[in-house]
GROMACS .gro file of C-alpha atoms in nm:
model
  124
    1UNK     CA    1  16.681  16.671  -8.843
    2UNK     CA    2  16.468  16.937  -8.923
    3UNK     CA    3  16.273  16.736  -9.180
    4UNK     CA    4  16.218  16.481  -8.914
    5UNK     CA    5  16.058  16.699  -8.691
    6UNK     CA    6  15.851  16.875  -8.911
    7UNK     CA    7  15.730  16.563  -9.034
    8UNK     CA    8  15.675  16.417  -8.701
    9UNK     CA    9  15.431  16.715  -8.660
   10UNK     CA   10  15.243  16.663  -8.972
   11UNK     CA   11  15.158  16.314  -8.835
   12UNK     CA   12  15.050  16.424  -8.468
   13UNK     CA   13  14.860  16.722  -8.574
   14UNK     CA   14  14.693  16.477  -8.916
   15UNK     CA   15  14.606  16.247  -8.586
   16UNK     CA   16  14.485  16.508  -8.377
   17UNK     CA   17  14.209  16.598  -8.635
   18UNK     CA   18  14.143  16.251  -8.755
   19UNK     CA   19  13.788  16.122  -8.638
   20UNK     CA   20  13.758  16.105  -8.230
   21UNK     CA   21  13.626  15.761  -8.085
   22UNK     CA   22  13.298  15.881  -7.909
   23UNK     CA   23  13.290  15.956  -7.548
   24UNK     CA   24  13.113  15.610  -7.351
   25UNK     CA   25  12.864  15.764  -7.242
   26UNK     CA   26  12.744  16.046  -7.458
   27UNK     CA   27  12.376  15.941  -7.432
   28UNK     CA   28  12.403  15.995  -7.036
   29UNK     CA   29  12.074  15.769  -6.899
   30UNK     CA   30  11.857  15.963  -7.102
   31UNK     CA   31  11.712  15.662  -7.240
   32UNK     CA   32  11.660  15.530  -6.888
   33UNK     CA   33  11.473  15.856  -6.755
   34UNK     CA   34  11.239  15.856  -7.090
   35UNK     CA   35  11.182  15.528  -7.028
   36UNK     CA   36  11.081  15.569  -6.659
   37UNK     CA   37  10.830  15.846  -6.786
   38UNK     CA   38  10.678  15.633  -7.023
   39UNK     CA   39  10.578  15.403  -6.681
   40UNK     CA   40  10.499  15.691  -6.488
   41UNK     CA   41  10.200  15.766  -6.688
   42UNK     CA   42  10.359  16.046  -6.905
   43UNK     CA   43  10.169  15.879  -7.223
   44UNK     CA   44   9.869  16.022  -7.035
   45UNK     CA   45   9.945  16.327  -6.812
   46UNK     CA   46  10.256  16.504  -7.014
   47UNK     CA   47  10.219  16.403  -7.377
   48UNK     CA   48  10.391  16.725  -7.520
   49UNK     CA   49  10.687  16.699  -7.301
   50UNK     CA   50  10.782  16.273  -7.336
   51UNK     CA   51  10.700  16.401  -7.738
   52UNK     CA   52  10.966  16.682  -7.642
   53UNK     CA   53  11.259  16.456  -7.441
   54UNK     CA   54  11.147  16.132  -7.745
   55UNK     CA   55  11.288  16.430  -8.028
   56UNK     CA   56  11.603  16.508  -7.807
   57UNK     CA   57  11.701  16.159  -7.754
   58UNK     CA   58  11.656  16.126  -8.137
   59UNK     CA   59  11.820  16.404  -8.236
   60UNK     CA   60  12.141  16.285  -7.964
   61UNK     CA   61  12.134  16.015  -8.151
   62UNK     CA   62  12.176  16.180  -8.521
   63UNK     CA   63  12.416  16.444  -8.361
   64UNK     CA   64  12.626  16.119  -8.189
   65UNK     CA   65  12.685  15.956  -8.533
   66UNK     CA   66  12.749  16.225  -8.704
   67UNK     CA   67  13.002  16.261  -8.456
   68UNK     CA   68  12.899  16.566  -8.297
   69UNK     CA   69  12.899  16.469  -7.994
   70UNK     CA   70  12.919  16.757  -7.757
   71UNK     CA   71  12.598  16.867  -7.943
   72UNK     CA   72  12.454  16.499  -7.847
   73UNK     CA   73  12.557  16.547  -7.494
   74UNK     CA   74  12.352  16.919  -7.470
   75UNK     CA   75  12.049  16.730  -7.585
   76UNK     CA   76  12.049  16.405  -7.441
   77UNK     CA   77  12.059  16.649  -7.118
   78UNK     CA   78  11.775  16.853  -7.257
   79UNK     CA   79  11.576  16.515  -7.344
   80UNK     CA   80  11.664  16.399  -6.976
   81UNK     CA   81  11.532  16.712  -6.856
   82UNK     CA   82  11.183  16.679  -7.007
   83UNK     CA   83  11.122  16.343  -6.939
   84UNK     CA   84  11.193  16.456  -6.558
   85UNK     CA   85  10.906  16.734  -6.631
   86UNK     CA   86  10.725  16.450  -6.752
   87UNK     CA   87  10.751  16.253  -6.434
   88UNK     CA   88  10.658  16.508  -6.247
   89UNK     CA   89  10.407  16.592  -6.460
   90UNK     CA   90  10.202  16.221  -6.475
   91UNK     CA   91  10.268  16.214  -6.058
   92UNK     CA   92  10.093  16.550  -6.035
   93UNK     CA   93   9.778  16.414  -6.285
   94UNK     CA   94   9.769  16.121  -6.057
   95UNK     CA   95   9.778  16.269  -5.747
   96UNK     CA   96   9.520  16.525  -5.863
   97UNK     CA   97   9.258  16.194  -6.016
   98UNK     CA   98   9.320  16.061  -5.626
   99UNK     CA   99   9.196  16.398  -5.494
  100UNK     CA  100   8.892  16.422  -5.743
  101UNK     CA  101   8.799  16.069  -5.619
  102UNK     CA  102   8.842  16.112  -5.274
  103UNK     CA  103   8.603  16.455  -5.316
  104UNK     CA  104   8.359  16.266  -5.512
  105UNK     CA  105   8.351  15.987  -5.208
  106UNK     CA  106   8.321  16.239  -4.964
  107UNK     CA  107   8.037  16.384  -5.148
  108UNK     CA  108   7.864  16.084  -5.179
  109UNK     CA  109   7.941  16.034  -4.783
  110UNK     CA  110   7.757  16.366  -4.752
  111UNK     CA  111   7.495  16.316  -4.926
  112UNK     CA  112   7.394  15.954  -4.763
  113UNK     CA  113   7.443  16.167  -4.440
  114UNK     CA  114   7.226  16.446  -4.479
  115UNK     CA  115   6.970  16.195  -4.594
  116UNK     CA  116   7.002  15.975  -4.343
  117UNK     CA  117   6.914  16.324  -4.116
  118UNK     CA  118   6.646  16.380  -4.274
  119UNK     CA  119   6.478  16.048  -4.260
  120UNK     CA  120   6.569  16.037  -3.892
  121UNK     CA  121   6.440  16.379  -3.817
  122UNK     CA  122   6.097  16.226  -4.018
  123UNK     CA  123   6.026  15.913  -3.806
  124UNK     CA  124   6.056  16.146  -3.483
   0.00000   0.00000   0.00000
């Protein structure tokens, strides 16, 4: 009886460290959120951090077959983290190209305006 139970042991504890089926979702939507910064314009505006959140994912990847995967959960969150910096990132360049046109236009409105004066004060 002893015997039995002792072996019965081995076997769970031999299973407990045997390899571990990976979690579903280890990868979180970290894909999905670099993916959505590569649309927002982070190509353009935040090159360094989609480069940043592009090495995470990759190295979630590595880490997830090597079956690490609490170490691909930290940084698929660190990759989903930068490619949120990089959304904000390509908004902000975008918003600030919209202001730089609209100060340009309003320059050029100026400009026709003051002219416009000053051919009108002229013909007086």
């Amino acid at each position: 009886k002893i015997h039995a139970s002792i072996v019965v042991s081995i076997a769970l504890l031999l299973a407990a460290c045997g390899p571990t089926r990976p979690p579903p979702d280890v990868l979180g939507n970290a894909p999905q959120r670099l993916a959505s910064a590569r649309t927002a314009g982070a190509p353009t505006y935040a090159p360094l951090e989609l480069q940043f959140a592009e090495d995470k994912l990759r190295q979630a990847r590595a880490a997830s077959q090597d079956g690490e995967y609490e170490e691909a959960g930290n940084l698929a969150a660190e990759s989903s983290v930068s490619s949120e910096l990089a959304i904000a990132k390509a908004k902000l360049g975008k918003l600030r190209e919209s202001v730089d046109g609209l100060k340009q236009e309003n320059a050029e409105i100026e400009r026709v305006l003051a002219a416009s004066k000053d051919s009108y004060g002229e013909s007086r």
